[in-house]
Amino acid sequence: MAHILMKFGGGLITTKSQMKTVDRDAITKLSQIVSELSRLDHKVTIVHGAGSFGHLKAKQWNIANGAQEDIIEQQKEAVISIREDMLELNTEVCKSFSNHNIECQSFPPSDWASEVGADFVGDLSPIENSSEDVVPITFGDVVDCSPPKLFGILSGDDLMVRIGKEIPGITHCIFLLGDTEGLLSAPPSNPNASLIPMWSKEQEVSGEHDTSQDVTGGIFLKLESASIISKVVPNVWFIDGRKPERVLELLTTGTTRGTQIVQ
Ligand code: IPE
């Protein structure tokens, strides 16, 4: 039995540029795969991103950089509103899971985590100790921070690092991406970009980070996170989330189209 830790990128489950737009078809396909993995007796743990349920308002009110005296009242409202939006997105994912007979349990980080980055403060044991037939699910969120910051953005990628490192027995850690088949030799917009099938941190990357919408680290944070996880988890992959059947192929054959992250 494998234990698969999977992140649904925010760009995969939402339309990133359009405020609070879920991609129901993408979520349905993901639920089918999770259901199949559970049927095969694998344990699945899910982290999801924010996409247009988090990044746009966070960007507008500069939430990632913490409290700013001149706009603090608007920021406080935005923090409440983004947390509500994230719960709404999480509910969409959970509803789809439940339509596919997957029992899941949500762990909203604003309830149990504080501080940002992979060293965030928070007890992972409720996620670790969730019962075998339950899929624990958590997500990138706005969390409390100590003064003067007061709040910040905890990325799903940082949750992946901590869960991957600290919950024993995880065999696969998979980042499902919304707009690419894996790590490319050039940004996805470049027609000459080709898929890099295996990557270790000695290899240089030419990525791009869309700061117009993205308040967390984009592909660079993801690579750094994946590289840290690959020290402890044997199979770390970037896979095209629009083709989630590749996850099943990976589990059954040991390989698939995507980028394997190695030490
Ligand atoms: C960001 O989480 C959380 C918020 C902006 C509230 P992620 O960094 O995991 O989200 P995506 O995958 O980039 O959308």
Short mmCIF file of C-alpha atoms and ligand atoms in Angstrom, two decimals:
data_model
loop_
_atom_site.label_atom_id
_atom_site.label_comp_id
_atom_site.label_asym_id
_atom_site.label_seq_id
_atom_site.Cartn_x
_atom_site.Cartn_y
_atom_site.Cartn_z
CA MET A 1 0.00 0.00 0.00
CA ALA A 2 1.29 3.41 -0.95
CA HIS A 3 0.67 6.68 0.86
CA ILE A 4 0.27 9.43 -1.72
CA LEU A 5 0.56 13.08 -0.73
CA MET A 6 -0.84 15.17 -3.54
CA LYS A 7 -1.14 18.90 -4.13
CA PHE A 8 -3.84 20.21 -6.42
CA GLY A 9 -2.36 23.48 -7.68
CA GLY A 10 -4.65 26.50 -7.41
CA GLY A 11 -4.23 27.10 -11.14
CA LEU A 12 -5.57 23.60 -11.76
CA ILE A 13 -8.76 23.75 -9.70
CA THR A 14 -9.62 27.41 -10.41
CA THR A 15 -9.23 29.90 -13.23
CA LYS A 16 -6.39 31.92 -11.77
CA SER A 17 -7.14 35.29 -13.36
CA GLN A 18 -10.89 35.34 -12.71
CA MET A 19 -12.03 36.06 -9.18
CA LYS A 20 -13.42 32.97 -7.45
CA THR A 21 -13.99 30.74 -10.46
CA VAL A 22 -13.78 27.01 -9.78
CA ASP A 23 -12.90 24.51 -12.48
CA ARG A 24 -15.50 21.87 -11.72
CA ASP A 25 -14.40 19.54 -14.51
CA ALA A 26 -10.83 19.52 -13.25
CA ILE A 27 -12.02 18.83 -9.68
CA THR A 28 -14.28 16.00 -10.87
CA LYS A 29 -11.41 14.31 -12.71
CA LEU A 30 -9.21 14.61 -9.62
CA SER A 31 -11.94 13.10 -7.44
CA GLN A 32 -12.18 10.13 -9.82
CA ILE A 33 -8.46 9.51 -9.44
CA VAL A 34 -8.54 9.83 -5.64
CA SER A 35 -11.48 7.45 -5.56
CA GLU A 36 -9.59 4.94 -7.73
CA LEU A 37 -6.47 5.23 -5.55
CA SER A 38 -8.55 4.58 -2.43
CA ARG A 39 -10.22 1.62 -4.14
CA LEU A 40 -6.74 0.21 -4.74
CA ASP A 41 -6.21 0.52 -0.95
CA HIS A 42 -3.76 3.40 -1.11
CA LYS A 43 -3.84 6.12 1.53
CA VAL A 44 -4.23 9.61 0.06
CA THR A 45 -3.53 12.97 1.72
CA ILE A 46 -4.45 16.17 -0.13
CA VAL A 47 -3.17 19.74 -0.06
CA HIS A 48 -4.75 22.26 -2.40
CA GLY A 49 -3.82 25.72 -3.53
CA ALA A 50 -5.83 28.92 -3.74
CA GLY A 51 -5.79 30.16 -7.33
CA SER A 52 -8.38 32.91 -7.77
CA PHE A 53 -9.85 32.22 -4.28
CA GLY A 54 -6.72 33.57 -2.62
CA HIS A 55 -4.13 35.25 -4.75
CA LEU A 56 -6.17 38.12 -6.18
CA LYS A 57 -7.40 39.65 -2.89
CA ALA A 58 -4.10 38.83 -1.21
CA LYS A 59 -2.28 40.72 -3.93
CA GLN A 60 -4.70 43.66 -3.80
CA TRP A 61 -4.11 44.19 -0.07
CA ASN A 62 -0.50 43.05 0.09
CA ILE A 63 -1.37 40.36 2.65
CA ALA A 64 1.83 38.37 2.02
CA ASN A 65 3.96 41.20 3.42
CA GLY A 66 1.95 41.48 6.63
CA ALA A 67 0.27 44.39 8.40
CA GLN A 68 0.73 47.88 6.99
CA GLU A 69 -0.41 50.74 9.19
CA ASP A 70 -2.03 52.87 6.47
CA ILE A 71 -4.31 50.09 5.17
CA ILE A 72 -4.61 47.84 8.21
CA GLU A 73 -8.41 48.06 8.45
CA GLN A 74 -8.87 46.99 4.82
CA GLN A 75 -6.25 44.29 5.31
CA LYS A 76 -8.10 42.89 8.32
CA GLU A 77 -11.28 42.68 6.27
CA ALA A 78 -9.37 41.06 3.41
CA VAL A 79 -7.90 38.43 5.79
CA ILE A 80 -11.39 37.45 6.96
CA SER A 81 -12.70 37.44 3.42
CA ILE A 82 -9.84 35.35 1.96
CA ARG A 83 -10.25 32.79 4.74
CA GLU A 84 -13.95 32.54 3.90
CA ASP A 85 -13.15 32.20 0.21
CA MET A 86 -10.65 29.44 0.92
CA LEU A 87 -13.23 27.56 2.99
CA GLU A 88 -15.63 27.93 0.07
CA LEU A 89 -13.08 26.47 -2.37
CA ASN A 90 -12.29 23.68 0.08
CA THR A 91 -16.01 22.90 0.36
CA GLU A 92 -16.18 22.57 -3.44
CA VAL A 93 -13.37 20.02 -3.38
CA CYS A 94 -14.89 18.13 -0.43
CA LYS A 95 -18.34 18.07 -2.08
CA SER A 96 -16.85 16.57 -5.21
CA PHE A 97 -14.99 13.99 -3.10
CA SER A 98 -18.17 13.09 -1.31
CA ASN A 99 -19.99 12.70 -4.67
CA HIS A 100 -17.36 10.11 -5.47
CA ASN A 101 -17.85 8.33 -2.14
CA ILE A 102 -14.60 9.58 -0.69
CA GLU A 103 -14.75 10.41 2.98
CA CYS A 104 -12.57 13.42 3.72
CA GLN A 105 -11.71 15.57 6.70
CA SER A 106 -10.64 19.21 6.36
CA PHE A 107 -7.88 20.89 8.32
CA PRO A 108 -8.04 24.66 7.57
CA PRO A 109 -4.61 26.09 8.45
CA SER A 110 -6.09 29.30 9.90
CA ASP A 111 -7.38 27.03 12.72
CA TRP A 112 -4.14 25.25 13.55
CA ALA A 113 -1.10 26.92 11.96
CA SER A 114 0.74 30.20 12.41
CA GLU A 115 3.77 31.85 10.82
CA VAL A 116 4.73 31.31 7.20
CA GLY A 117 7.30 29.32 5.21
CA ALA A 118 8.20 25.67 5.70
CA ASP A 119 9.10 26.36 9.34
CA PHE A 120 5.53 27.39 10.21
CA VAL A 121 4.22 26.51 13.67
CA GLY A 122 1.50 23.86 13.80
CA ASP A 123 0.74 20.37 14.99
CA LEU A 124 0.45 17.88 12.14
CA SER A 125 -0.58 14.97 14.33
CA PRO A 126 -4.36 15.27 13.68
CA ILE A 127 -3.60 14.94 9.95
CA GLU A 128 -1.22 12.06 10.60
CA ASN A 129 -3.67 10.25 12.85
CA SER A 130 -6.71 10.54 10.63
CA SER A 131 -8.37 7.18 10.23
CA GLU A 132 -7.18 4.95 7.41
CA ASP A 133 -10.22 5.29 5.16
CA VAL A 134 -10.40 9.10 5.49
CA VAL A 135 -8.63 11.49 3.12
CA PRO A 136 -7.23 14.39 5.15
CA ILE A 137 -7.28 17.65 3.23
CA THR A 138 -5.62 20.98 3.92
CA PHE A 139 -4.77 24.04 1.83
CA GLY A 140 -2.79 27.24 1.38
CA ASP A 141 -4.32 29.90 3.65
CA VAL A 142 -3.92 33.20 5.48
CA VAL A 143 -2.46 32.43 8.90
CA ASP A 144 -1.73 34.51 11.98
CA CYS A 145 1.84 35.72 12.45
CA SER A 146 3.58 37.30 15.41
CA PRO A 147 3.83 41.13 15.46
CA PRO A 148 4.63 43.26 13.57
CA LYS A 149 3.48 41.07 10.68
CA LEU A 150 0.19 39.88 12.30
CA PHE A 151 -0.75 37.76 9.26
CA GLY A 152 0.79 36.16 6.20
CA ILE A 153 0.25 33.59 3.48
CA LEU A 154 1.09 29.98 4.21
CA SER A 155 1.52 28.29 0.84
CA GLY A 156 0.30 24.78 0.12
CA ASP A 157 3.86 24.05 -1.04
CA ASP A 158 5.13 24.69 2.50
CA LEU A 159 2.45 22.37 3.86
CA MET A 160 3.67 19.73 1.37
CA VAL A 161 7.22 20.04 2.73
CA ARG A 162 6.21 19.61 6.34
CA ILE A 163 3.71 16.82 5.73
CA GLY A 164 6.16 15.03 3.41
CA LYS A 165 8.98 15.29 5.94
CA GLU A 166 7.10 14.67 9.15
CA ILE A 167 4.35 12.18 8.47
CA PRO A 168 6.06 8.81 8.30
CA GLY A 169 5.33 6.35 5.52
CA ILE A 170 4.60 8.73 2.64
CA THR A 171 5.79 6.94 -0.50
CA HIS A 172 4.74 9.43 -3.19
CA CYS A 173 4.60 13.18 -3.20
CA ILE A 174 2.95 14.57 -6.30
CA PHE A 175 2.47 18.18 -7.37
CA LEU A 176 -0.38 18.34 -9.87
CA LEU A 177 0.09 21.39 -12.05
CA GLY A 178 -2.51 23.37 -13.95
CA ASP A 179 -0.71 24.60 -17.02
CA THR A 180 2.22 22.31 -17.79
CA GLU A 181 3.20 18.65 -18.06
CA GLY A 182 5.98 19.12 -15.53
CA LEU A 183 9.14 21.18 -15.37
CA LEU A 184 9.92 22.67 -18.77
CA SER A 185 13.22 23.78 -20.27
CA ALA A 186 11.68 27.24 -20.80
CA PRO A 187 8.50 28.97 -19.58
CA PRO A 188 5.29 27.24 -20.85
CA SER A 189 4.54 30.22 -23.10
CA ASN A 190 7.69 29.47 -25.12
CA PRO A 191 6.89 27.11 -28.03
CA ASN A 192 10.38 25.57 -27.82
CA ALA A 193 9.90 24.51 -24.20
CA SER A 194 10.42 20.79 -23.70
CA LEU A 195 9.63 18.56 -20.72
CA ILE A 196 12.50 17.76 -18.36
CA PRO A 197 11.83 14.15 -17.26
CA MET A 198 14.16 14.16 -14.26
CA TRP A 199 15.45 17.07 -12.20
CA SER A 200 17.84 17.53 -9.30
CA LYS A 201 18.75 20.83 -7.72
CA GLU A 202 22.15 21.00 -9.42
CA GLN A 203 20.31 21.62 -12.68
CA GLU A 204 19.62 25.22 -13.55
CA VAL A 205 16.08 26.25 -14.42
CA SER A 206 14.75 29.05 -16.48
CA GLY A 207 11.36 29.67 -14.95
CA GLU A 208 9.05 32.59 -14.68
CA HIS A 209 7.06 33.76 -11.72
CA ASP A 210 3.86 35.52 -12.55
CA THR A 211 3.83 38.13 -9.80
CA SER A 212 0.80 39.86 -11.31
CA GLN A 213 -1.42 37.14 -9.80
CA ASP A 214 0.76 34.95 -7.66
CA VAL A 215 1.58 36.02 -4.09
CA THR A 216 3.52 32.88 -3.19
CA GLY A 217 6.64 31.52 -4.84
CA GLY A 218 5.48 30.02 -8.17
CA ILE A 219 7.59 27.31 -9.80
CA PHE A 220 10.77 28.19 -7.87
CA LEU A 221 9.19 27.59 -4.46
CA LYS A 222 7.68 24.38 -5.81
CA LEU A 223 11.09 23.11 -7.01
CA GLU A 224 12.78 24.00 -3.76
CA SER A 225 9.98 22.32 -1.81
CA ALA A 226 10.07 19.21 -3.98
CA SER A 227 13.83 18.96 -3.64
CA ILE A 228 13.63 19.07 0.16
CA ILE A 229 10.90 16.42 0.16
CA SER A 230 12.94 14.16 -2.15
CA LYS A 231 15.47 13.71 0.68
CA VAL A 232 12.82 11.73 2.59
CA VAL A 233 10.13 10.62 0.16
CA PRO A 234 11.21 8.13 -2.53
CA ASN A 235 8.91 9.27 -5.36
CA VAL A 236 8.51 13.01 -5.87
CA TRP A 237 6.88 14.15 -9.10
CA PHE A 238 5.46 17.12 -11.00
CA ILE A 239 2.58 15.84 -13.12
CA ASP A 240 0.06 17.48 -15.44
CA GLY A 241 -3.06 17.84 -13.30
CA ARG A 242 -5.22 18.05 -16.42
CA LYS A 243 -4.21 14.44 -17.05
CA PRO A 244 -4.47 12.99 -13.52
CA GLU A 245 -4.68 9.43 -14.90
CA ARG A 246 -0.88 9.72 -15.07
CA VAL A 247 -0.88 9.38 -11.28
CA LEU A 248 -2.49 5.95 -11.65
CA GLU A 249 0.05 5.05 -14.30
CA LEU A 250 2.85 6.07 -11.95
CA LEU A 251 1.42 3.92 -9.18
CA THR A 252 0.92 0.88 -11.37
CA THR A 253 4.04 1.00 -13.58
CA GLY A 254 6.49 3.04 -11.48
CA THR A 255 6.81 5.79 -14.06
CA THR A 256 4.80 8.23 -16.18
CA ARG A 257 5.07 11.42 -18.21
CA GLY A 258 6.07 14.26 -15.92
CA THR A 259 9.15 15.40 -14.04
CA GLN A 260 10.64 13.23 -11.33
CA ILE A 261 12.48 15.23 -8.70
CA VAL A 262 15.56 13.40 -7.43
CA GLN A 263 18.38 14.15 -5.00
C1 IPE B 1 -1.80 30.32 -1.47
O1 IPE B 1 -1.58 28.96 -1.47
C2 IPE B 1 -2.81 30.68 -0.39
C3 IPE B 1 -3.44 32.02 -0.54
C4 IPE B 1 -3.14 32.90 -1.46
C5 IPE B 1 -4.48 32.34 0.42
P1 IPE B 1 -0.75 28.26 -2.64
O2 IPE B 1 0.53 28.99 -2.88
O3 IPE B 1 -0.60 26.82 -2.26
O4 IPE B 1 -1.74 28.40 -3.88
P2 IPE B 1 -1.55 28.16 -5.44
O5 IPE B 1 -1.43 26.69 -5.68
O6 IPE B 1 -0.32 28.93 -5.87
O7 IPE B 1 -2.82 28.74 -6.02
#
